[in-house]
Amino acid sequence: MSNKKSTHDDKLKLIVIKTKSKVYVSDNINNGSYHYTKIKELLFDGDKPIPTYREDWCEIKVVPELIQKKLPSARINSRYELKEGFYSTGLPKVLHSSDFSEEGQYESVYGLYELKYELTEPKLIEVEFELNIIVEDSNFEIVRSDYNLQHSVLDQITTHPVLLSTRPCTLSRQESYNIVRKYIKANIDPRWAAITSDYDFCFTVSKNIEHEPEEYRVNVGKRKPKYETRYTRTRTVKVYETSPKSYDRYPIIEPFVGKNEEDLKMNIQKFLDELMEVINRPLIECEHCKGYGVFNYEV
């Protein structure tokens, strides 16, 4: 705990996270949901803080020794000057606000004057503060969170919310399903695969497998049987199917997990990359078994 300048109750209270190359600072010491931060208006050792992905956290260079606040310019020498076009009236060229009061003799000519004043130079005042370094982690960084991370109850109790990204985490099955479904739809190659079921409760991707032409007959007659010989050169095989919860015979998706948020993101991307490699890779029918359960990937 560090104290600067004062022990008054009205001093600025800050929490700090130290890393190897930067410092994160916040005045939301109670983690309030509707907190309005004041630190963006301050100077830390002469520098403005840098915003982060968290509204109530900013980045600074080092643990501050001096915090200052810029006071706005103030009006001085306020007066009312007679407009140039009315100099010939004989009215005073300069009046003050009291001259236009009900008791003043110039109330009736107020419109002939305009307010004039000077501004003082902006001034910096020192802000008394108290800061608490809640953790020192050389690798920590505040990053944008793209997911609704789930953490253990113990971590939620013992870890500051801004640091939960460093703890083991998981996604719900529904969010994991949504991620996979969205990614496949955006990256599938229609030359080699097609989405054959696309619902909130189930998802299927199939491939068209090319093979030697197979003859089959179709009755095209309306009243009397009339057969026509046709040929098929492709057939459909499921390559991926899943669901967010129990539905029919669909396999339920496994939720994504990670040692921390960064590891979780890497695991998600690794799974998606490997899945799309399978989905978008052309398949050909095995020349030995003619499609009875064995396929080769075309190289």
PDB file of C-alpha atoms in Angstrom:
ATOM      1  CA  MET A   1       0.000   0.000   0.000  1.00  0.00           C
ATOM      2  CA  SER A   2       1.341   3.432  -0.945  1.00  0.00           C
ATOM      3  CA  ASN A   3       0.102   6.753   0.428  1.00  0.00           C
ATOM      4  CA  LYS A   4       0.756  10.079  -1.260  1.00  0.00           C
ATOM      5  CA  LYS A   5       0.436  13.516   0.315  1.00  0.00           C
ATOM      6  CA  SER A   6      -2.552  12.968   2.580  1.00  0.00           C
ATOM      7  CA  THR A   7      -4.725  10.639   4.585  1.00  0.00           C
ATOM      8  CA  HIS A   8      -7.968  12.560   3.989  1.00  0.00           C
ATOM      9  CA  ASP A   9     -11.080  10.583   3.092  1.00  0.00           C
ATOM     10  CA  ASP A  10     -11.565  12.585  -0.110  1.00  0.00           C
ATOM     11  CA  LYS A  11      -8.252  11.566  -1.677  1.00  0.00           C
ATOM     12  CA  LEU A  12      -8.301   9.603  -4.918  1.00  0.00           C
ATOM     13  CA  LYS A  13      -8.168   5.838  -4.330  1.00  0.00           C
ATOM     14  CA  LEU A  14      -6.581   3.688  -7.028  1.00  0.00           C
ATOM     15  CA  ILE A  15      -5.838   0.037  -7.681  1.00  0.00           C
ATOM     16  CA  VAL A  16      -2.815  -0.913  -9.771  1.00  0.00           C
ATOM     17  CA  ILE A  17      -1.555  -3.916 -11.718  1.00  0.00           C
ATOM     18  CA  LYS A  18       2.179  -3.899 -12.462  1.00  0.00           C
ATOM     19  CA  THR A  19       3.583  -5.686 -15.505  1.00  0.00           C
ATOM     20  CA  LYS A  20       7.061  -5.857 -16.987  1.00  0.00           C
ATOM     21  CA  SER A  21       6.560  -2.982 -19.435  1.00  0.00           C
ATOM     22  CA  LYS A  22       3.530  -1.031 -18.211  1.00  0.00           C
ATOM     23  CA  VAL A  23       1.152  -0.333 -15.359  1.00  0.00           C
ATOM     24  CA  TYR A  24      -2.638  -0.592 -15.352  1.00  0.00           C
ATOM     25  CA  VAL A  25      -4.579   1.737 -13.080  1.00  0.00           C
ATOM     26  CA  SER A  26      -8.252   2.064 -12.123  1.00  0.00           C
ATOM     27  CA  ASP A  27     -10.330   4.077  -9.667  1.00  0.00           C
ATOM     28  CA  ASN A  28     -13.121   1.475  -9.674  1.00  0.00           C
ATOM     29  CA  ILE A  29     -11.876  -0.060  -6.439  1.00  0.00           C
ATOM     30  CA  ASN A  30     -15.209  -1.771  -5.669  1.00  0.00           C
ATOM     31  CA  ASN A  31     -15.739  -3.088  -9.217  1.00  0.00           C
ATOM     32  CA  GLY A  32     -19.035  -1.234  -9.591  1.00  0.00           C
ATOM     33  CA  SER A  33     -21.119  -1.957 -12.683  1.00  0.00           C
ATOM     34  CA  TYR A  34     -22.044   1.693 -13.258  1.00  0.00           C
ATOM     35  CA  HIS A  35     -18.793   3.312 -12.237  1.00  0.00           C
ATOM     36  CA  TYR A  36     -17.769   6.552 -13.967  1.00  0.00           C
ATOM     37  CA  THR A  37     -13.991   6.761 -14.058  1.00  0.00           C
ATOM     38  CA  LYS A  38     -12.219  10.070 -13.473  1.00  0.00           C
ATOM     39  CA  ILE A  39      -8.693   8.943 -14.288  1.00  0.00           C
ATOM     40  CA  LYS A  40      -8.975   9.769 -18.006  1.00  0.00           C
ATOM     41  CA  GLU A  41      -9.044  13.462 -17.048  1.00  0.00           C
ATOM     42  CA  LEU A  42      -5.827  13.253 -15.014  1.00  0.00           C
ATOM     43  CA  LEU A  43      -2.106  13.449 -15.723  1.00  0.00           C
ATOM     44  CA  PHE A  44       0.170  10.753 -14.314  1.00  0.00           C
ATOM     45  CA  ASP A  45       3.708  12.071 -13.921  1.00  0.00           C
ATOM     46  CA  GLY A  46       2.848  14.582 -16.638  1.00  0.00           C
ATOM     47  CA  ASP A  47       1.357  12.110 -19.145  1.00  0.00           C
ATOM     48  CA  LYS A  48      -2.218  11.310 -20.098  1.00  0.00           C
ATOM     49  CA  PRO A  49      -3.303   7.710 -19.403  1.00  0.00           C
ATOM     50  CA  ILE A  50      -3.939   5.423 -22.386  1.00  0.00           C
ATOM     51  CA  PRO A  51      -7.430   3.852 -22.636  1.00  0.00           C
ATOM     52  CA  THR A  52      -7.734   0.050 -22.610  1.00  0.00           C
ATOM     53  CA  TYR A  53     -10.490  -2.366 -23.615  1.00  0.00           C
ATOM     54  CA  ARG A  54     -11.886  -1.915 -20.098  1.00  0.00           C
ATOM     55  CA  GLU A  55     -13.617   1.447 -19.654  1.00  0.00           C
ATOM     56  CA  ASP A  56     -12.564   1.745 -16.014  1.00  0.00           C
ATOM     57  CA  TRP A  57      -8.893   0.821 -16.581  1.00  0.00           C
ATOM     58  CA  CYS A  58      -6.118   2.849 -18.196  1.00  0.00           C
ATOM     59  CA  GLU A  59      -2.495   2.203 -19.037  1.00  0.00           C
ATOM     60  CA  ILE A  60       0.393   4.307 -17.707  1.00  0.00           C
ATOM     61  CA  LYS A  61       4.163   3.919 -17.889  1.00  0.00           C
ATOM     62  CA  VAL A  62       5.097   3.432 -14.239  1.00  0.00           C
ATOM     63  CA  VAL A  63       3.569   3.507 -10.781  1.00  0.00           C
ATOM     64  CA  PRO A  64       2.876   7.246 -10.428  1.00  0.00           C
ATOM     65  CA  GLU A  65       4.676   9.592  -8.084  1.00  0.00           C
ATOM     66  CA  LEU A  66       2.616  12.622  -9.096  1.00  0.00           C
ATOM     67  CA  ILE A  67      -0.990  12.918 -10.253  1.00  0.00           C
ATOM     68  CA  GLN A  68      -2.346  16.240 -11.477  1.00  0.00           C
ATOM     69  CA  LYS A  69      -5.636  17.638 -12.664  1.00  0.00           C
ATOM     70  CA  LYS A  70      -5.962  20.441 -15.181  1.00  0.00           C
ATOM     71  CA  LEU A  71      -8.250  23.244 -14.045  1.00  0.00           C
ATOM     72  CA  PRO A  72     -10.208  25.010 -16.782  1.00  0.00           C
ATOM     73  CA  SER A  73      -9.429  28.598 -17.664  1.00  0.00           C
ATOM     74  CA  ALA A  74     -11.274  31.200 -15.603  1.00  0.00           C
ATOM     75  CA  ARG A  75     -12.774  34.493 -16.735  1.00  0.00           C
ATOM     76  CA  ILE A  76     -11.108  37.646 -15.478  1.00  0.00           C
ATOM     77  CA  ASN A  77     -11.746  41.349 -16.040  1.00  0.00           C
ATOM     78  CA  SER A  78     -15.344  40.773 -17.142  1.00  0.00           C
ATOM     79  CA  ARG A  79     -16.966  43.946 -18.469  1.00  0.00           C
ATOM     80  CA  TYR A  80     -19.467  45.228 -21.002  1.00  0.00           C
ATOM     81  CA  GLU A  81     -18.105  47.336 -23.833  1.00  0.00           C
ATOM     82  CA  LEU A  82     -20.203  49.673 -25.923  1.00  0.00           C
ATOM     83  CA  LYS A  83     -20.575  48.430 -29.492  1.00  0.00           C
ATOM     84  CA  GLU A  84     -18.553  50.481 -31.932  1.00  0.00           C
ATOM     85  CA  GLY A  85     -21.551  51.810 -33.850  1.00  0.00           C
ATOM     86  CA  PHE A  86     -22.928  53.566 -30.762  1.00  0.00           C
ATOM     87  CA  TYR A  87     -19.923  55.631 -29.676  1.00  0.00           C
ATOM     88  CA  SER A  88     -21.719  58.829 -30.756  1.00  0.00           C
ATOM     89  CA  THR A  89     -24.514  58.278 -28.207  1.00  0.00           C
ATOM     90  CA  GLY A  90     -22.349  59.597 -25.404  1.00  0.00           C
ATOM     91  CA  LEU A  91     -22.894  56.420 -23.362  1.00  0.00           C
ATOM     92  CA  PRO A  92     -19.990  55.094 -21.268  1.00  0.00           C
ATOM     93  CA  LYS A  93     -17.733  52.830 -23.306  1.00  0.00           C
ATOM     94  CA  VAL A  94     -17.322  50.343 -20.453  1.00  0.00           C
ATOM     95  CA  LEU A  95     -19.903  49.182 -17.897  1.00  0.00           C
ATOM     96  CA  HIS A  96     -20.191  46.324 -15.410  1.00  0.00           C
ATOM     97  CA  SER A  97     -22.979  43.826 -14.801  1.00  0.00           C
ATOM     98  CA  SER A  98     -24.231  45.765 -11.782  1.00  0.00           C
ATOM     99  CA  ASP A  99     -24.959  48.726 -14.062  1.00  0.00           C
ATOM    100  CA  PHE A 100     -27.699  46.689 -15.783  1.00  0.00           C
ATOM    101  CA  SER A 101     -29.565  45.671 -12.631  1.00  0.00           C
ATOM    102  CA  GLU A 102     -33.046  46.961 -11.896  1.00  0.00           C
ATOM    103  CA  GLU A 103     -31.484  49.670  -9.781  1.00  0.00           C
ATOM    104  CA  GLY A 104     -28.918  50.516 -12.456  1.00  0.00           C
ATOM    105  CA  GLN A 105     -29.504  53.392 -14.853  1.00  0.00           C
ATOM    106  CA  TYR A 106     -28.378  51.512 -17.979  1.00  0.00           C
ATOM    107  CA  GLU A 107     -30.821  48.583 -17.998  1.00  0.00           C
ATOM    108  CA  SER A 108     -32.667  49.992 -21.018  1.00  0.00           C
ATOM    109  CA  VAL A 109     -29.512  50.111 -23.192  1.00  0.00           C
ATOM    110  CA  TYR A 110     -28.237  46.603 -22.381  1.00  0.00           C
ATOM    111  CA  GLY A 111     -28.493  45.577 -26.052  1.00  0.00           C
ATOM    112  CA  LEU A 112     -25.944  48.238 -27.055  1.00  0.00           C
ATOM    113  CA  TYR A 113     -23.187  46.479 -25.117  1.00  0.00           C
ATOM    114  CA  GLU A 114     -21.351  43.185 -25.507  1.00  0.00           C
ATOM    115  CA  LEU A 115     -19.643  41.097 -22.865  1.00  0.00           C
ATOM    116  CA  LYS A 116     -15.849  41.070 -22.943  1.00  0.00           C
ATOM    117  CA  TYR A 117     -13.362  39.176 -20.750  1.00  0.00           C
ATOM    118  CA  GLU A 118      -9.947  37.495 -20.676  1.00  0.00           C
ATOM    119  CA  LEU A 119      -9.142  33.894 -19.804  1.00  0.00           C
ATOM    120  CA  THR A 120      -6.486  32.779 -17.384  1.00  0.00           C
ATOM    121  CA  GLU A 121      -3.955  30.162 -18.411  1.00  0.00           C
ATOM    122  CA  PRO A 122      -5.054  26.581 -17.559  1.00  0.00           C
ATOM    123  CA  LYS A 123      -3.578  25.525 -14.238  1.00  0.00           C
ATOM    124  CA  LEU A 124      -2.481  22.141 -12.922  1.00  0.00           C
ATOM    125  CA  ILE A 125      -3.235  21.181  -9.352  1.00  0.00           C
ATOM    126  CA  GLU A 126      -1.835  18.184  -7.537  1.00  0.00           C
ATOM    127  CA  VAL A 127      -4.277  15.399  -6.684  1.00  0.00           C
ATOM    128  CA  GLU A 128      -3.874  13.595  -3.392  1.00  0.00           C
ATOM    129  CA  PHE A 129      -4.096   9.857  -3.907  1.00  0.00           C
ATOM    130  CA  GLU A 130      -3.697   6.433  -2.403  1.00  0.00           C
ATOM    131  CA  LEU A 131      -2.918   3.366  -4.481  1.00  0.00           C
ATOM    132  CA  ASN A 132      -2.963  -0.337  -3.851  1.00  0.00           C
ATOM    133  CA  ILE A 133      -0.923  -2.703  -6.045  1.00  0.00           C
ATOM    134  CA  ILE A 134      -3.250  -5.694  -6.262  1.00  0.00           C
ATOM    135  CA  VAL A 135      -0.904  -7.889  -8.311  1.00  0.00           C
ATOM    136  CA  GLU A 136       2.456  -7.918 -10.094  1.00  0.00           C
ATOM    137  CA  ASP A 137       2.447 -10.051 -13.238  1.00  0.00           C
ATOM    138  CA  SER A 138       5.111  -9.464 -15.886  1.00  0.00           C
ATOM    139  CA  ASN A 139       3.024 -11.054 -18.676  1.00  0.00           C
ATOM    140  CA  PHE A 140      -0.417  -9.641 -17.894  1.00  0.00           C
ATOM    141  CA  GLU A 141      -2.175  -7.507 -20.488  1.00  0.00           C
ATOM    142  CA  ILE A 142      -5.721  -6.179 -20.719  1.00  0.00           C
ATOM    143  CA  VAL A 143      -7.136  -7.470 -23.983  1.00  0.00           C
ATOM    144  CA  ARG A 144     -10.540  -7.436 -25.593  1.00  0.00           C
ATOM    145  CA  SER A 145     -12.659 -10.332 -24.418  1.00  0.00           C
ATOM    146  CA  ASP A 146     -14.633 -11.904 -27.258  1.00  0.00           C
ATOM    147  CA  TYR A 147     -16.364 -14.577 -25.206  1.00  0.00           C
ATOM    148  CA  ASN A 148     -18.497 -15.095 -22.113  1.00  0.00           C
ATOM    149  CA  LEU A 149     -15.874 -16.840 -20.036  1.00  0.00           C
ATOM    150  CA  GLN A 150     -16.895 -19.158 -17.232  1.00  0.00           C
ATOM    151  CA  HIS A 151     -14.664 -19.577 -14.178  1.00  0.00           C
ATOM    152  CA  SER A 152     -14.725 -21.680 -11.064  1.00  0.00           C
ATOM    153  CA  VAL A 153     -16.536 -20.306  -8.028  1.00  0.00           C
ATOM    154  CA  LEU A 154     -13.249 -20.232  -6.113  1.00  0.00           C
ATOM    155  CA  ASP A 155     -11.542 -18.108  -8.776  1.00  0.00           C
ATOM    156  CA  GLN A 156     -14.512 -15.738  -8.850  1.00  0.00           C
ATOM    157  CA  ILE A 157     -14.236 -15.306  -5.078  1.00  0.00           C
ATOM    158  CA  THR A 158     -10.457 -14.968  -4.805  1.00  0.00           C
ATOM    159  CA  THR A 159      -9.524 -13.183  -8.053  1.00  0.00           C
ATOM    160  CA  HIS A 160     -10.150  -9.569  -9.040  1.00  0.00           C
ATOM    161  CA  PRO A 161     -12.500  -9.516 -12.078  1.00  0.00           C
ATOM    162  CA  VAL A 162      -9.958  -7.833 -14.350  1.00  0.00           C
ATOM    163  CA  LEU A 163      -7.506 -10.675 -13.593  1.00  0.00           C
ATOM    164  CA  LEU A 164      -9.920 -13.535 -14.288  1.00  0.00           C
ATOM    165  CA  SER A 165      -8.574 -13.725 -17.844  1.00  0.00           C
ATOM    166  CA  THR A 166      -5.397 -15.222 -16.340  1.00  0.00           C
ATOM    167  CA  ARG A 167      -7.293 -18.077 -14.667  1.00  0.00           C
ATOM    168  CA  PRO A 168      -8.583 -21.388 -16.129  1.00  0.00           C
ATOM    169  CA  CYS A 169     -11.778 -20.824 -18.084  1.00  0.00           C
ATOM    170  CA  THR A 170     -14.345 -22.523 -20.267  1.00  0.00           C
ATOM    171  CA  LEU A 171     -17.186 -21.650 -22.611  1.00  0.00           C
ATOM    172  CA  SER A 172     -20.706 -22.981 -22.506  1.00  0.00           C
ATOM    173  CA  ARG A 173     -21.690 -25.692 -24.975  1.00  0.00           C
ATOM    174  CA  GLN A 174     -24.079 -23.254 -26.659  1.00  0.00           C
ATOM    175  CA  GLU A 175     -21.405 -20.608 -27.212  1.00  0.00           C
ATOM    176  CA  SER A 176     -18.933 -23.250 -28.410  1.00  0.00           C
ATOM    177  CA  TYR A 177     -21.565 -24.513 -30.856  1.00  0.00           C
ATOM    178  CA  ASN A 178     -22.255 -20.987 -32.110  1.00  0.00           C
ATOM    179  CA  ILE A 179     -18.537 -20.341 -32.695  1.00  0.00           C
ATOM    180  CA  VAL A 180     -18.047 -23.529 -34.715  1.00  0.00           C
ATOM    181  CA  ARG A 181     -21.244 -23.076 -36.707  1.00  0.00           C
ATOM    182  CA  LYS A 182     -20.445 -19.462 -37.606  1.00  0.00           C
ATOM    183  CA  TYR A 183     -16.842 -20.259 -38.571  1.00  0.00           C
ATOM    184  CA  ILE A 184     -17.780 -23.162 -40.832  1.00  0.00           C
ATOM    185  CA  LYS A 185     -20.430 -21.096 -42.619  1.00  0.00           C
ATOM    186  CA  ALA A 186     -17.890 -18.329 -43.248  1.00  0.00           C
ATOM    187  CA  ASN A 187     -15.047 -20.587 -44.437  1.00  0.00           C
ATOM    188  CA  ILE A 188     -16.556 -23.643 -46.137  1.00  0.00           C
ATOM    189  CA  ASP A 189     -15.460 -24.311 -49.718  1.00  0.00           C
ATOM    190  CA  PRO A 190     -18.650 -25.138 -51.669  1.00  0.00           C
ATOM    191  CA  ARG A 191     -16.633 -27.063 -54.258  1.00  0.00           C
ATOM    192  CA  TRP A 192     -15.957 -29.859 -51.790  1.00  0.00           C
ATOM    193  CA  ALA A 193     -18.554 -29.651 -49.022  1.00  0.00           C
ATOM    194  CA  ALA A 194     -22.035 -28.399 -48.224  1.00  0.00           C
ATOM    195  CA  ILE A 195     -24.005 -27.596 -45.083  1.00  0.00           C
ATOM    196  CA  THR A 196     -26.946 -29.987 -45.073  1.00  0.00           C
ATOM    197  CA  SER A 197     -28.427 -29.090 -41.655  1.00  0.00           C
ATOM    198  CA  ASP A 198     -28.193 -25.614 -40.183  1.00  0.00           C
ATOM    199  CA  TYR A 199     -30.306 -25.002 -37.091  1.00  0.00           C
ATOM    200  CA  ASP A 200     -29.872 -23.650 -33.586  1.00  0.00           C
ATOM    201  CA  PHE A 201     -30.180 -27.215 -32.297  1.00  0.00           C
ATOM    202  CA  CYS A 202     -28.171 -29.223 -34.875  1.00  0.00           C
ATOM    203  CA  PHE A 203     -25.587 -28.736 -37.611  1.00  0.00           C
ATOM    204  CA  THR A 204     -24.313 -31.071 -40.339  1.00  0.00           C
ATOM    205  CA  VAL A 205     -21.661 -30.787 -43.040  1.00  0.00           C
ATOM    206  CA  SER A 206     -21.526 -33.310 -45.891  1.00  0.00           C
ATOM    207  CA  LYS A 207     -19.250 -34.001 -48.833  1.00  0.00           C
ATOM    208  CA  ASN A 208     -20.046 -35.028 -52.371  1.00  0.00           C
ATOM    209  CA  ILE A 209     -17.821 -37.974 -53.288  1.00  0.00           C
ATOM    210  CA  GLU A 210     -17.089 -38.511 -56.961  1.00  0.00           C
ATOM    211  CA  HIS A 211     -17.019 -42.096 -58.245  1.00  0.00           C
ATOM    212  CA  GLU A 212     -17.343 -44.085 -61.436  1.00  0.00           C
ATOM    213  CA  PRO A 213     -20.761 -43.672 -63.099  1.00  0.00           C
ATOM    214  CA  GLU A 214     -23.385 -46.002 -61.652  1.00  0.00           C
ATOM    215  CA  GLU A 215     -26.441 -46.917 -63.651  1.00  0.00           C
ATOM    216  CA  TYR A 216     -29.943 -46.775 -62.187  1.00  0.00           C
ATOM    217  CA  ARG A 217     -33.438 -46.800 -63.654  1.00  0.00           C
ATOM    218  CA  VAL A 218     -36.257 -44.343 -63.027  1.00  0.00           C
ATOM    219  CA  ASN A 219     -39.947 -44.794 -63.848  1.00  0.00           C
ATOM    220  CA  VAL A 220     -40.885 -41.663 -65.792  1.00  0.00           C
ATOM    221  CA  GLY A 221     -44.234 -42.935 -67.049  1.00  0.00           C
ATOM    222  CA  LYS A 222     -47.430 -41.262 -65.900  1.00  0.00           C
ATOM    223  CA  ARG A 223     -49.990 -44.011 -66.544  1.00  0.00           C
ATOM    224  CA  LYS A 224     -47.957 -46.905 -67.848  1.00  0.00           C
ATOM    225  CA  PRO A 225     -44.533 -47.881 -66.564  1.00  0.00           C
ATOM    226  CA  LYS A 226     -41.807 -46.327 -68.637  1.00  0.00           C
ATOM    227  CA  TYR A 227     -38.254 -46.669 -67.436  1.00  0.00           C
ATOM    228  CA  GLU A 228     -35.351 -44.388 -68.166  1.00  0.00           C
ATOM    229  CA  THR A 229     -31.712 -45.232 -67.527  1.00  0.00           C
ATOM    230  CA  ARG A 230     -29.738 -42.621 -65.646  1.00  0.00           C
ATOM    231  CA  TYR A 231     -26.272 -42.392 -64.124  1.00  0.00           C
ATOM    232  CA  THR A 232     -24.992 -41.046 -60.826  1.00  0.00           C
ATOM    233  CA  ARG A 233     -21.416 -39.866 -60.392  1.00  0.00           C
ATOM    234  CA  THR A 234     -21.507 -38.553 -56.809  1.00  0.00           C
ATOM    235  CA  ARG A 235     -22.843 -39.537 -53.434  1.00  0.00           C
ATOM    236  CA  THR A 236     -23.095 -37.690 -50.127  1.00  0.00           C
ATOM    237  CA  VAL A 237     -21.166 -38.533 -46.961  1.00  0.00           C
ATOM    238  CA  LYS A 238     -21.402 -36.739 -43.600  1.00  0.00           C
ATOM    239  CA  VAL A 239     -18.066 -35.338 -42.434  1.00  0.00           C
ATOM    240  CA  TYR A 240     -19.118 -33.314 -39.386  1.00  0.00           C
ATOM    241  CA  GLU A 241     -22.235 -33.044 -37.262  1.00  0.00           C
ATOM    242  CA  THR A 242     -22.891 -31.678 -33.810  1.00  0.00           C
ATOM    243  CA  SER A 243     -25.476 -30.090 -31.524  1.00  0.00           C
ATOM    244  CA  PRO A 244     -25.325 -27.876 -28.408  1.00  0.00           C
ATOM    245  CA  LYS A 245     -27.428 -30.298 -26.361  1.00  0.00           C
ATOM    246  CA  SER A 246     -29.029 -33.697 -26.657  1.00  0.00           C
ATOM    247  CA  TYR A 247     -30.959 -33.961 -29.922  1.00  0.00           C
ATOM    248  CA  ASP A 248     -31.756 -37.121 -31.864  1.00  0.00           C
ATOM    249  CA  ARG A 249     -28.465 -38.964 -32.501  1.00  0.00           C
ATOM    250  CA  TYR A 250     -26.290 -35.896 -32.947  1.00  0.00           C
ATOM    251  CA  PRO A 251     -23.061 -35.847 -30.911  1.00  0.00           C
ATOM    252  CA  ILE A 252     -23.066 -33.060 -28.319  1.00  0.00           C
ATOM    253  CA  ILE A 253     -20.283 -30.539 -28.808  1.00  0.00           C
ATOM    254  CA  GLU A 254     -17.487 -30.440 -26.245  1.00  0.00           C
ATOM    255  CA  PRO A 255     -17.084 -26.961 -24.712  1.00  0.00           C
ATOM    256  CA  PHE A 256     -13.830 -25.129 -25.351  1.00  0.00           C
ATOM    257  CA  VAL A 257     -11.500 -24.859 -22.341  1.00  0.00           C
ATOM    258  CA  GLY A 258      -8.185 -23.163 -21.620  1.00  0.00           C
ATOM    259  CA  LYS A 259      -5.601 -22.595 -18.901  1.00  0.00           C
ATOM    260  CA  ASN A 260      -6.411 -18.897 -19.339  1.00  0.00           C
ATOM    261  CA  GLU A 261      -8.170 -16.713 -21.910  1.00  0.00           C
ATOM    262  CA  GLU A 262      -5.178 -16.623 -24.259  1.00  0.00           C
ATOM    263  CA  ASP A 263      -4.835 -20.413 -24.145  1.00  0.00           C
ATOM    264  CA  LEU A 264      -8.583 -20.758 -24.726  1.00  0.00           C
ATOM    265  CA  LYS A 265      -8.401 -18.609 -27.865  1.00  0.00           C
ATOM    266  CA  MET A 266      -5.480 -20.671 -29.167  1.00  0.00           C
ATOM    267  CA  ASN A 267      -7.395 -23.907 -28.538  1.00  0.00           C
ATOM    268  CA  ILE A 268     -10.445 -22.568 -30.357  1.00  0.00           C
ATOM    269  CA  GLN A 269      -8.431 -21.485 -33.392  1.00  0.00           C
ATOM    270  CA  LYS A 270      -6.486 -24.762 -33.499  1.00  0.00           C
ATOM    271  CA  PHE A 271      -9.726 -26.767 -33.474  1.00  0.00           C
ATOM    272  CA  LEU A 272     -11.316 -24.604 -36.174  1.00  0.00           C
ATOM    273  CA  ASP A 273      -8.247 -24.743 -38.426  1.00  0.00           C
ATOM    274  CA  GLU A 274      -8.010 -28.530 -38.181  1.00  0.00           C
ATOM    275  CA  LEU A 275     -11.745 -28.930 -38.734  1.00  0.00           C
ATOM    276  CA  MET A 276     -11.769 -26.744 -41.845  1.00  0.00           C
ATOM    277  CA  GLU A 277      -8.779 -28.609 -43.242  1.00  0.00           C
ATOM    278  CA  VAL A 278     -10.868 -31.789 -43.158  1.00  0.00           C
ATOM    279  CA  ILE A 279     -14.052 -30.156 -44.441  1.00  0.00           C
ATOM    280  CA  ASN A 280     -12.391 -28.328 -47.337  1.00  0.00           C
ATOM    281  CA  ARG A 281     -10.116 -31.163 -48.453  1.00  0.00           C
ATOM    282  CA  PRO A 282     -11.338 -32.996 -51.592  1.00  0.00           C
ATOM    283  CA  LEU A 283     -12.266 -36.671 -51.121  1.00  0.00           C
ATOM    284  CA  ILE A 284     -12.115 -39.371 -53.761  1.00  0.00           C
ATOM    285  CA  GLU A 285     -13.519 -42.853 -53.626  1.00  0.00           C
ATOM    286  CA  CYS A 286     -11.120 -45.668 -52.863  1.00  0.00           C
ATOM    287  CA  GLU A 287     -10.534 -47.638 -56.055  1.00  0.00           C
ATOM    288  CA  HIS A 288     -10.216 -50.877 -54.089  1.00  0.00           C
ATOM    289  CA  CYS A 289     -13.385 -50.908 -51.989  1.00  0.00           C
ATOM    290  CA  LYS A 290     -15.504 -48.645 -54.225  1.00  0.00           C
ATOM    291  CA  GLY A 291     -16.770 -46.637 -51.308  1.00  0.00           C
ATOM    292  CA  TYR A 292     -17.618 -49.368 -48.828  1.00  0.00           C
ATOM    293  CA  GLY A 293     -16.281 -47.480 -45.827  1.00  0.00           C
ATOM    294  CA  VAL A 294     -12.758 -46.480 -46.934  1.00  0.00           C
ATOM    295  CA  PHE A 295     -11.772 -43.154 -48.494  1.00  0.00           C
ATOM    296  CA  ASN A 296      -8.522 -41.582 -49.542  1.00  0.00           C
ATOM    297  CA  TYR A 297      -7.740 -37.892 -49.380  1.00  0.00           C
ATOM    298  CA  GLU A 298      -6.712 -36.528 -52.729  1.00  0.00           C
ATOM    299  CA  VAL A 299      -3.183 -35.100 -52.599  1.00  0.00           C
TER     300      VAL A 299
END
